[in-house]
XYZ file of C-alpha atoms in Angstrom:
557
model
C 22.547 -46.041 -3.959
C 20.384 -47.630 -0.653
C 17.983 -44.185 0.407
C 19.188 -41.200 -1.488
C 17.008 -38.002 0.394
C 18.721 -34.657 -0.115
C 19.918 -32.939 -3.376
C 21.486 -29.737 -4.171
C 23.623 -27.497 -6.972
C 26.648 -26.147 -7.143
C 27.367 -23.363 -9.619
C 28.952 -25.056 -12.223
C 26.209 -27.755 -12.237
C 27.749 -30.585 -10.207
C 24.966 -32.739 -8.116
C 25.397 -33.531 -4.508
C 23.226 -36.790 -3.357
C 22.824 -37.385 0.052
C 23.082 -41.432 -0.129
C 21.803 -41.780 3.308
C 21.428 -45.617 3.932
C 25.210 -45.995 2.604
C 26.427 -42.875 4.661
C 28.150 -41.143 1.971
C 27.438 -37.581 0.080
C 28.150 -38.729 -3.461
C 28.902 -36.373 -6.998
C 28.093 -36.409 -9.932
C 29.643 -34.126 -12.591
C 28.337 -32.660 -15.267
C 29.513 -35.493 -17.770
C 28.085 -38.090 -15.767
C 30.874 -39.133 -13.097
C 29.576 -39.984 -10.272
C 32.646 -39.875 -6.950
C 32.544 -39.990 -2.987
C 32.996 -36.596 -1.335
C 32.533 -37.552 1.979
C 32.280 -40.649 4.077
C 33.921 -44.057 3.506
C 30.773 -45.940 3.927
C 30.442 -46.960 7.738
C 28.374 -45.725 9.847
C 29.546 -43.474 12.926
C 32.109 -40.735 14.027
C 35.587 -40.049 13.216
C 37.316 -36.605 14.453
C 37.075 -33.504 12.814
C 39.823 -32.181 10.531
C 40.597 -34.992 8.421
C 39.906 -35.827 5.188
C 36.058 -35.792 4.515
C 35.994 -38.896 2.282
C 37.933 -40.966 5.097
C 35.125 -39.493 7.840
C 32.553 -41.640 8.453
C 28.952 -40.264 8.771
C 25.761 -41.660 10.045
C 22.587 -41.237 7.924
C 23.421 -38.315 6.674
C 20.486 -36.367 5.056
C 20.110 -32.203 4.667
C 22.779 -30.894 2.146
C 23.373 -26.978 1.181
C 25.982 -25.577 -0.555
C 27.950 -21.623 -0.218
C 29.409 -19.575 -2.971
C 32.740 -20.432 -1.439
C 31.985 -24.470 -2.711
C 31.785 -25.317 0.736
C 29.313 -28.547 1.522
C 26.921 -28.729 4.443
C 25.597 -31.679 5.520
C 22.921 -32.081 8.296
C 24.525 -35.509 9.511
C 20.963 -36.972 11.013
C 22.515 -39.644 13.680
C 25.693 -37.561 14.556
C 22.888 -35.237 15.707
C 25.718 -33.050 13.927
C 25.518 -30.866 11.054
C 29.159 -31.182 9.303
C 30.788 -28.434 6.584
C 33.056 -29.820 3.726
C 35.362 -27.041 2.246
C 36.388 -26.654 -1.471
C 39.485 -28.757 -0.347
C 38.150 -31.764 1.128
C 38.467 -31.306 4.801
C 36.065 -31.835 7.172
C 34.559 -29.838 10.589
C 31.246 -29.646 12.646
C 29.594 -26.174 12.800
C 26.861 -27.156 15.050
C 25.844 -29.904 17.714
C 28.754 -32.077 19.945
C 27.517 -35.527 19.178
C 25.239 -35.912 22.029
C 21.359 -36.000 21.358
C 19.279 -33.269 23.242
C 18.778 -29.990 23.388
C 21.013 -26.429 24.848
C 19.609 -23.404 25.407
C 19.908 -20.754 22.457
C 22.554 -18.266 22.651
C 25.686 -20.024 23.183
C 28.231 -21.602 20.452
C 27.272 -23.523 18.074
C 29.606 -26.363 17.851
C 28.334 -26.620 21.857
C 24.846 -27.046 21.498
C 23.119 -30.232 20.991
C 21.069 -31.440 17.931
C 18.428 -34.437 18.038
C 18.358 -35.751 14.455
C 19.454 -32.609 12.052
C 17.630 -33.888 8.891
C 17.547 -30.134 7.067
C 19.674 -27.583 6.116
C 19.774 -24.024 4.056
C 21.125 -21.184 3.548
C 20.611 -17.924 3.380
C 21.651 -14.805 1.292
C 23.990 -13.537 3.934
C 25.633 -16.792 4.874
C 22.814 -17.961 8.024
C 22.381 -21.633 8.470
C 19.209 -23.090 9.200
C 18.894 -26.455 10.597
C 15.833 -28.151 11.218
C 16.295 -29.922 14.714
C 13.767 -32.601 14.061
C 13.321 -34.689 17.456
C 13.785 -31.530 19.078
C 10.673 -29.814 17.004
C 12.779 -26.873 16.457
C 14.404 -24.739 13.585
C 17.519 -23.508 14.810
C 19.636 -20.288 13.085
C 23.406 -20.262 13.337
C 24.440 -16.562 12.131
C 27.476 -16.076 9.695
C 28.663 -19.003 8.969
C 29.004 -19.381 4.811
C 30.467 -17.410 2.356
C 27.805 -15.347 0.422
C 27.742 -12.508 -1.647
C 24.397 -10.654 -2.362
C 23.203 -10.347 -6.129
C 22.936 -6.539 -7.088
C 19.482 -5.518 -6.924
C 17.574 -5.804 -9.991
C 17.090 -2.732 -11.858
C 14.129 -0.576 -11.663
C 13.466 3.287 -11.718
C 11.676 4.281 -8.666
C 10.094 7.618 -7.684
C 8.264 9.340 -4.581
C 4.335 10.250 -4.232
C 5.508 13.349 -1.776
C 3.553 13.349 1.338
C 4.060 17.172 3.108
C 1.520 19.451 4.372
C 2.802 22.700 3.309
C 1.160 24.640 6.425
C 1.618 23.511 9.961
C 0.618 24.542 13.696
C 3.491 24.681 15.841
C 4.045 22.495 18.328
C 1.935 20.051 15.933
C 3.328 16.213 14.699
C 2.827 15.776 10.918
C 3.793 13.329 8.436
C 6.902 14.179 5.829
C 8.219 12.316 2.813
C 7.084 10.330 0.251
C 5.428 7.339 -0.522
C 8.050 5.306 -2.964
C 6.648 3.974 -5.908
C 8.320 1.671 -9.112
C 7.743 1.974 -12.528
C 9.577 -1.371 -13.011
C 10.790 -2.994 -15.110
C 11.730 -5.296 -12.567
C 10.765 -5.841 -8.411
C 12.678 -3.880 -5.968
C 13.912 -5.833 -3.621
C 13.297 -3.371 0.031
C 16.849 -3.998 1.703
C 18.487 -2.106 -0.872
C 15.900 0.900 -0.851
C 16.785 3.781 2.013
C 14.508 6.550 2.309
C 16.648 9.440 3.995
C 14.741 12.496 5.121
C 17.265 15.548 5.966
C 15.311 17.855 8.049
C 15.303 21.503 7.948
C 16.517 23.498 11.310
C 14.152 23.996 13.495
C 11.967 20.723 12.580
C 12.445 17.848 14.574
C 11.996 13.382 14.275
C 8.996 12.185 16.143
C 10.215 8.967 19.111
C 12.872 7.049 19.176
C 14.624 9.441 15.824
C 18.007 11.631 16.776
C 19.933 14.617 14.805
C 18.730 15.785 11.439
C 19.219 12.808 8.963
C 16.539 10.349 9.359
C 16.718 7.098 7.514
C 14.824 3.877 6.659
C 15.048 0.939 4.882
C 12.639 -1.575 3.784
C 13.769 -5.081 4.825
C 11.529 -8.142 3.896
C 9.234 -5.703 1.473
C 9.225 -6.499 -2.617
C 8.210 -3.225 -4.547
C 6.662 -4.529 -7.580
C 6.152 -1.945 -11.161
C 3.155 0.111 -10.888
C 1.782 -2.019 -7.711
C 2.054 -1.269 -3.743
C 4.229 1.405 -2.484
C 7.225 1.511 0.472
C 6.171 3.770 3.086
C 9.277 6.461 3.270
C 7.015 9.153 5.337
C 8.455 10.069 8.888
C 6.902 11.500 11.725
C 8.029 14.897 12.127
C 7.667 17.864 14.615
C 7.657 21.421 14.725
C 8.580 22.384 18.042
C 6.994 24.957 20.604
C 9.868 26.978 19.974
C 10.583 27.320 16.303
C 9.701 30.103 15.213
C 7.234 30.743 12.078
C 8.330 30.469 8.809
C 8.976 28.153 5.579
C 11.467 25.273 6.907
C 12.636 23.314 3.930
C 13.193 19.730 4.084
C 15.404 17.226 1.490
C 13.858 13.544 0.902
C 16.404 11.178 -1.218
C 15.232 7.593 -2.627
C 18.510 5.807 -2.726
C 18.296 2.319 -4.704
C 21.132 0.686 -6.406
C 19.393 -0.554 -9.119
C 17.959 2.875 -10.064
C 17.375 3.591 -13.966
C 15.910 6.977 -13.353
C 17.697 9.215 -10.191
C 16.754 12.725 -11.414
C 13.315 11.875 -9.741
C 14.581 10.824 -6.412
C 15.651 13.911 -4.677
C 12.464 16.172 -3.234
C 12.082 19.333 -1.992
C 9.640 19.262 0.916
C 8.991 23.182 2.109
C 6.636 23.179 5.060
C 5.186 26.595 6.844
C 5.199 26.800 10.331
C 2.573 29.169 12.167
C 1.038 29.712 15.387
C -1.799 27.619 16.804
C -5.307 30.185 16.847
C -7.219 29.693 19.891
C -9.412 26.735 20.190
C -13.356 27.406 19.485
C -16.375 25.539 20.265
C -19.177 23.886 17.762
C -20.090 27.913 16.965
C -17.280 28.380 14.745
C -18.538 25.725 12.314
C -19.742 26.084 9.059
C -22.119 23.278 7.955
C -24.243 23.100 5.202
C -25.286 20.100 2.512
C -22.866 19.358 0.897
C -25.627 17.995 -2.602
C -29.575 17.590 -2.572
C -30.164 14.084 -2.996
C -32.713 12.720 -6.076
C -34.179 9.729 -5.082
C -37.320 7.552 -6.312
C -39.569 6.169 -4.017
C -38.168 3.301 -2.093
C -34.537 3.862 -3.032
C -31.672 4.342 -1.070
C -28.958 7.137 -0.573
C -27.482 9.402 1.654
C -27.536 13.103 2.912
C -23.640 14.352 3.074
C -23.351 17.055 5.514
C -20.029 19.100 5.628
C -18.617 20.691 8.374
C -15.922 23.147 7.490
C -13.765 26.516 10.059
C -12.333 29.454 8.688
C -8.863 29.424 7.646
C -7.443 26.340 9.353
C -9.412 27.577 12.865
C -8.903 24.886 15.500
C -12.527 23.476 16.944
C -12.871 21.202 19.570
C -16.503 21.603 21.222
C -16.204 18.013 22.717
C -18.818 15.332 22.459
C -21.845 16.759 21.824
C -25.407 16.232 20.317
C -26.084 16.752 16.946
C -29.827 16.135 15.847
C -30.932 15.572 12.569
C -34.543 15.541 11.350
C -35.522 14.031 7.894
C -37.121 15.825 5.207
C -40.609 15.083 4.022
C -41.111 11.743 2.348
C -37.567 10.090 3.810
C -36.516 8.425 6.793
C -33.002 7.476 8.217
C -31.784 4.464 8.171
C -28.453 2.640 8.421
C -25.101 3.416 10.519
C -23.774 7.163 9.703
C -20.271 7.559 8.946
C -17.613 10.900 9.205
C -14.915 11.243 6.953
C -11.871 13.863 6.810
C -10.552 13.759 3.334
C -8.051 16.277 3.418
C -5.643 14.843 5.506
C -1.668 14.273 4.829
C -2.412 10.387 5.966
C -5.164 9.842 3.796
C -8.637 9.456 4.105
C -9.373 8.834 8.206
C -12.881 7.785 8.476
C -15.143 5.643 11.241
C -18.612 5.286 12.319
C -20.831 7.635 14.424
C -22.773 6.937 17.677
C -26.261 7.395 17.088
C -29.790 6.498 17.698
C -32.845 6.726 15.301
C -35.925 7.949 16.766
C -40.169 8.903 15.510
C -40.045 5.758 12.864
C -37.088 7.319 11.687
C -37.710 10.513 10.851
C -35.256 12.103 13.863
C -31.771 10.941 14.007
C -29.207 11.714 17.101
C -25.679 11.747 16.852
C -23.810 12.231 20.219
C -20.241 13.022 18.501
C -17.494 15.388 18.428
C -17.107 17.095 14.707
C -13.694 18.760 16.005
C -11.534 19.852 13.640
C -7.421 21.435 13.014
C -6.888 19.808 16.066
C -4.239 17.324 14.642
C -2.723 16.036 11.489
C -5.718 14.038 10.943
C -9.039 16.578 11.289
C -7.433 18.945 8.762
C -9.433 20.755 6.115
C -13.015 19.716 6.509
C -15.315 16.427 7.987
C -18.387 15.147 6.077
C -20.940 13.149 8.157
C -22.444 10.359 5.607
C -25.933 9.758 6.457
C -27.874 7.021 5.265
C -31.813 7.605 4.008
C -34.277 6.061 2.364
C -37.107 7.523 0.549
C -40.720 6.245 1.878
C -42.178 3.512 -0.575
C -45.218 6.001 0.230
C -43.164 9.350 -1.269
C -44.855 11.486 -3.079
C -42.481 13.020 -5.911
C -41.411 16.767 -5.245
C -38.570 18.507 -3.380
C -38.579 19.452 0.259
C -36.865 21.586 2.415
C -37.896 21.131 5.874
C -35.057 18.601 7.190
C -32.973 20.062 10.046
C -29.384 19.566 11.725
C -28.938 21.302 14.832
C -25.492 20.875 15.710
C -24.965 21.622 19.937
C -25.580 25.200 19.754
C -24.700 25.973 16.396
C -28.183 27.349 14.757
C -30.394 24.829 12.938
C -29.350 24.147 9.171
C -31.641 23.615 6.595
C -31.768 19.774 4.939
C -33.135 19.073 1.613
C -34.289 15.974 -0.313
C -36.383 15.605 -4.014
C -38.187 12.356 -4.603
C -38.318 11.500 -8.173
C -39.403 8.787 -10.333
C -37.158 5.956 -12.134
C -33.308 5.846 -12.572
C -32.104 8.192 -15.038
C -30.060 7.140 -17.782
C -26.024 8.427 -18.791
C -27.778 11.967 -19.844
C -27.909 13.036 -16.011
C -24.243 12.263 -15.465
C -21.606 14.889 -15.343
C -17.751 14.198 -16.052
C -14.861 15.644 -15.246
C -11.224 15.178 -15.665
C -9.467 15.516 -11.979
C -6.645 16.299 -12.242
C -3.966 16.679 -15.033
C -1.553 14.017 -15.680
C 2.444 14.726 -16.448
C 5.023 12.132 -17.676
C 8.178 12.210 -19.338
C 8.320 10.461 -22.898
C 7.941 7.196 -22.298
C 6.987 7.374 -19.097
C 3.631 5.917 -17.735
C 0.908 8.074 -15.704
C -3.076 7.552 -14.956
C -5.658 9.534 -15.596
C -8.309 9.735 -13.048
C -11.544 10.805 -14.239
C -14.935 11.518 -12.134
C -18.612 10.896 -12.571
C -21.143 12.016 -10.723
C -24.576 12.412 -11.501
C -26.751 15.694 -11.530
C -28.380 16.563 -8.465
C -27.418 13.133 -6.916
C -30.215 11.475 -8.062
C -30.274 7.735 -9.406
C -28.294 6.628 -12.295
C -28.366 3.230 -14.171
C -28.225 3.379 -17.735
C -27.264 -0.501 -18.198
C -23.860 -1.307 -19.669
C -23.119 1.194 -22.147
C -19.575 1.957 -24.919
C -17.654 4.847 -23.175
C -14.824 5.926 -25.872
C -12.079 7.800 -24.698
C -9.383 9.473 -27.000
C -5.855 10.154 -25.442
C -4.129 13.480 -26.117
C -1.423 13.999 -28.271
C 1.385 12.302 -27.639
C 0.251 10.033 -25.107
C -1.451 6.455 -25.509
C -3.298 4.176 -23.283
C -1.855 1.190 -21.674
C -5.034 -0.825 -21.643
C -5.067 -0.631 -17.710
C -8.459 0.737 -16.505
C -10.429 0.401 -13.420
C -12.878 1.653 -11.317
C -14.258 2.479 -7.519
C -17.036 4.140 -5.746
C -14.787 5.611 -3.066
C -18.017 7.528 -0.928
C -18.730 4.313 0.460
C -17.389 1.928 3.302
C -15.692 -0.149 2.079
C -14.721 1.264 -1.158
C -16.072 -0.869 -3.985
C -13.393 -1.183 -6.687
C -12.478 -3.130 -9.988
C -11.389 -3.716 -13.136
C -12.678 -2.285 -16.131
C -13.818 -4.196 -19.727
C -11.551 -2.379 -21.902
C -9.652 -2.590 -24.881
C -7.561 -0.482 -27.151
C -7.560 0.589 -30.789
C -5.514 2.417 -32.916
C -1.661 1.849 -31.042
C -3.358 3.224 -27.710
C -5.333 6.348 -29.545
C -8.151 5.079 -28.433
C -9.803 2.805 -25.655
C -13.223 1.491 -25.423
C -14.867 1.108 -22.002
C -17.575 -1.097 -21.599
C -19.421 -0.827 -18.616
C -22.475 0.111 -16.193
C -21.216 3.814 -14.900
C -23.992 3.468 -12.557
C -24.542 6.265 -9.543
C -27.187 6.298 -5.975
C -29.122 3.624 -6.639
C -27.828 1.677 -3.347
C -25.637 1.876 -0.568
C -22.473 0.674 -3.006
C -22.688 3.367 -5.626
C -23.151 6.397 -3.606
C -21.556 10.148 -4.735
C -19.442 9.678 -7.390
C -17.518 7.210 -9.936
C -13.732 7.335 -10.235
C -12.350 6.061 -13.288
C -8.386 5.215 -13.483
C -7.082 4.768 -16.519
C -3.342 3.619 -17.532
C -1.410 6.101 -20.187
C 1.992 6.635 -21.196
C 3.960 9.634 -22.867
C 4.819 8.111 -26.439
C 8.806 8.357 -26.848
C 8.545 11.370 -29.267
C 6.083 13.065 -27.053
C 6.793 16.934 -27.475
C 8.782 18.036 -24.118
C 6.800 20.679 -22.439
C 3.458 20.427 -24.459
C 0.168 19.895 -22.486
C -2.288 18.682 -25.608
C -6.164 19.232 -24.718
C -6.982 17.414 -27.608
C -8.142 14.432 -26.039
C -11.457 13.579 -25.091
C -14.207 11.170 -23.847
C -17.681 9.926 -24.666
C -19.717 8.333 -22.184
C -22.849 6.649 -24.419
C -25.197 9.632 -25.540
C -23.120 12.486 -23.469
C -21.293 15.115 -25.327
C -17.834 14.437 -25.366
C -15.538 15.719 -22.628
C -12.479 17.574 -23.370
C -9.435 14.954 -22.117
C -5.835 16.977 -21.409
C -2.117 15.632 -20.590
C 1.126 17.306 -19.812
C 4.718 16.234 -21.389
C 7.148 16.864 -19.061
């Protein structure tokens, strides 16, 4: 061979060699023969149409192959790229001889190439040539044979996004966040979300009729990882009238090992919108009493709530804050709505620290129920530090006076050292469900008393899993109070078959501006395949160093 460059693979396991300097494409089977498939050796151009081993070629040098055996060759000097069928003829699909370059758009087989040296294939039969003088890579659509591979299979399911109660004439977010619990990726283009609205609900822009769909092109949905985003924007218009309006979400995959979890119910309650109030309306208060020792760090959470979904919009106004006895402010406050249907929508506060830090102003707007995404409550974050000076003691003479809301009282207790696990409090939040054999998380919370410092030093936390279940080994933490979250994994292991997992680990709380609030932990569990349907064992339990053990519980669906 003089200057092989290109190889490729047919099905059967035949090798194509582009033998560039002798200006043939020569084969070699799969017990060793090697034959010509196309050129006779000299360089140049004979017509199309004609046998391809009595074409001539001139250094040719890309080669792809379709499922339909046909050869592609990028035919470098031709500035042609050339297709040999199963039966030995050959034609040019793109370039007319002549180096240079045509506009995009037109016909193929009219454009002109400048030394085609690659070319490939795609899943649904797109060449790609790479133009090389021209310093290009140009597509020519639909022109192989290909057939897509089914889509692997994996059993997917929705995290259901709906608010329940809406304002009318209000946008809101409906569906579901689609999830996989494997075994194998999802590949997006064959995963449709379709959303079948109730009557009297309505698509947000650009969306028509009742049946809205999506698919996921480009996207891999891995097992347990990521999620495909199959929520829509939806509207309840001025004139529907109150009531429950139930909406249908499918997850349509064909690969799916599971489809009784991929049809939702979504019922949402339309009312109508309350009158808009001002900053009076509000209900604020502390949301904890921080415990701090004397040069330490932490924050005052304030909480601004309205009765029963009350829509308050006072506009930007000022909000000052004066620090209790012994701390000062310090640091950029934050707000946060938490109960939102999109999430967690947070972002930083104008302000200004004044007297050495003992006054704070905010000049902000704390509205709330206004849209989709000031629902339920907003916490202002504010950062403090307790004076190296502090003398220990509690003290309730911090103020926030809100516009013309009337003054609330803020608290603060300066304390001594860090305590140790003792002062933390655990809960389980929320009860987990899976079917046997099925995989779930638990999420569990820690928080310490009062808010005060925690840092007991790493520590053995032993958790038991309830009957029926076992833990997957995953495990892993954040502090999700802060901006940005601080997350990670967990040293864990497991004992017994999954009975039991052994944390160990610093569970430490407020003793900077990374650990403030509250600990989540997530831990991995699955249903065990005998699991008793429609049991919820409380038998479980964890023990964090010298606490008393907390009572774990999981539900077999």
């Amino acid at each position: 061979m003089h200057y092989p460059v290109a190889v490729t693979v047919d099905g059967d396991g035949n090798l194509y060699i582009a033998d560039r300097h002798n200006h043939r494409i020569r084969k070699v089977t799969t017990n060793g023969i090697i034959t010509t498939v196309a050129g006779n050796g000299t360089a140049g151009y004979v017509s199309d149409g004609g046998p391809a081993i009595g074409t001539r070629l001139h250094y040719p040098w890309g080669l792809a192959l379709d499922e339909a055996g046909s050869l592609y060759i990028g035919d470098g000097h031709n500035h042609r790229v050339r297709k040999v069928t199963s039966d030995g003829v050959i034609t040019t699909v793109a370039g007319t001889g002549t180096a240079g370059y045509v506009d995009d758009g037109g016909p193929a087989a009219a454009t002109r190439l400048f030394y085609p040296y690659g070319v490939a294939l795609d899943r649904a039969g797109n060449l790609y040539i790479a133009d090389s003088n021209n310093h290009r890579v140009r597509g020519v659509t639909s022109v192989a044979q290909m057939t897509p591979p089914p889509p692997p299979a994996a059993d997917l399911y929705g995290e259901v996004v709906n608010p329940y109660r809406v304002q009318r004439d209000q946008e809101f977010d409906l569906g579901a966040r689609i999830r996989s619990r494997g075994p194998n990726p999802a590949d997006g283009q064959y995963v449709t979300a379709v959303l079948t609205l109730a009557d009297g609900l309505s698509g947000g822009p650009g969306t028509t009729g009742r049946r809205l769909t999506r698919t996921f092109t480009g996207q891999q949905l891995l097992a347990h990882q990521g999620t495909l985003d199959g929520v829509f924007r939806i509207t309840a218009p001025d004139s529907t009238p109150p009531g429950t309006y139930t909406s249908t979400l499918e997850i349509q995959y064909g690969g799916d090992l599971n489809l009784k979890d991929n049809t939702y119910t979504l019922p949402v309650t339309v009312v109508v919108p309350e009158p808009i109030a001002d900053e009076k309306a509000l209900t604020i208060f502390q949301d904890t009493v921080p415990e701090i020792a004397p040069g330490q760090y932490t924050a005052f959470n304030v909480k601004y709530t309205a009765p029963a979904g009350q829509p308050v919009n006072p506009g930007t106004i000022t909000q000052r804050f004066t620090a209790p006895t012994g701390f000062v402010f310090t640091g950029h406050p934050t707000y946060a709505y938490y109960e939102t249907i999109h999430g967690v929508v947070t972002g930083n506060l104008v302000h200004r620290i004044e007297d050495g830090g003992r006054t704070l102003v905010i000049t902000a707007n704390p509205h709330l129920n206004t849209t989709t995404s000031d629902t339920g409550s907003v916490i202002y974050t504010i950062p403090v530090q307790a004076r190296n000076d502090a003398v220990p003691g509690r003290y309730d003479n911090g103020s926030a006076s809100v516009g013309r809301h009337t003054p609330v009282q803020l608290s603060g207790k300066i304390t001594g050292t860090a305590q140790n696990e003792t002062a933390l409090r655990v809960v389980q939040e929320s009860i987990p469900a899976a079917a046997p054999g099925q995989t779930t998380t638990f999420n569990l919370e820690l928080r310490s008393l009062s808010n005060q410092p925690v840092n007991p030093g790493t520590i053995e936390q032993r958790f038991t899993a309830p009957t029926g279940f076992a833990f997957t080994g995953g495990a892993s933490y954040g502090y999700y109070f802060v901006q940005p979250y601080v997350t990670g994994n967990l040293d864990a292991r497991i004992e017994d078959g999954g009975k039991t997992l052994i944390v160990s680990s610093n569970p430490h709380l407020n003793t900077g501006s990374t650990d403030k609030t509250a600990l989540i932990y997530t831990l991995g569990i699955r249903a065990l395949p005998d699991a008793r349907t429609g049991t919820q064992p409380d038998d479980g339990q964890v023990v964090v160093g010298r606490l008393a053990p907390v009572p774990l519980t999981a539900r077999v669906l």
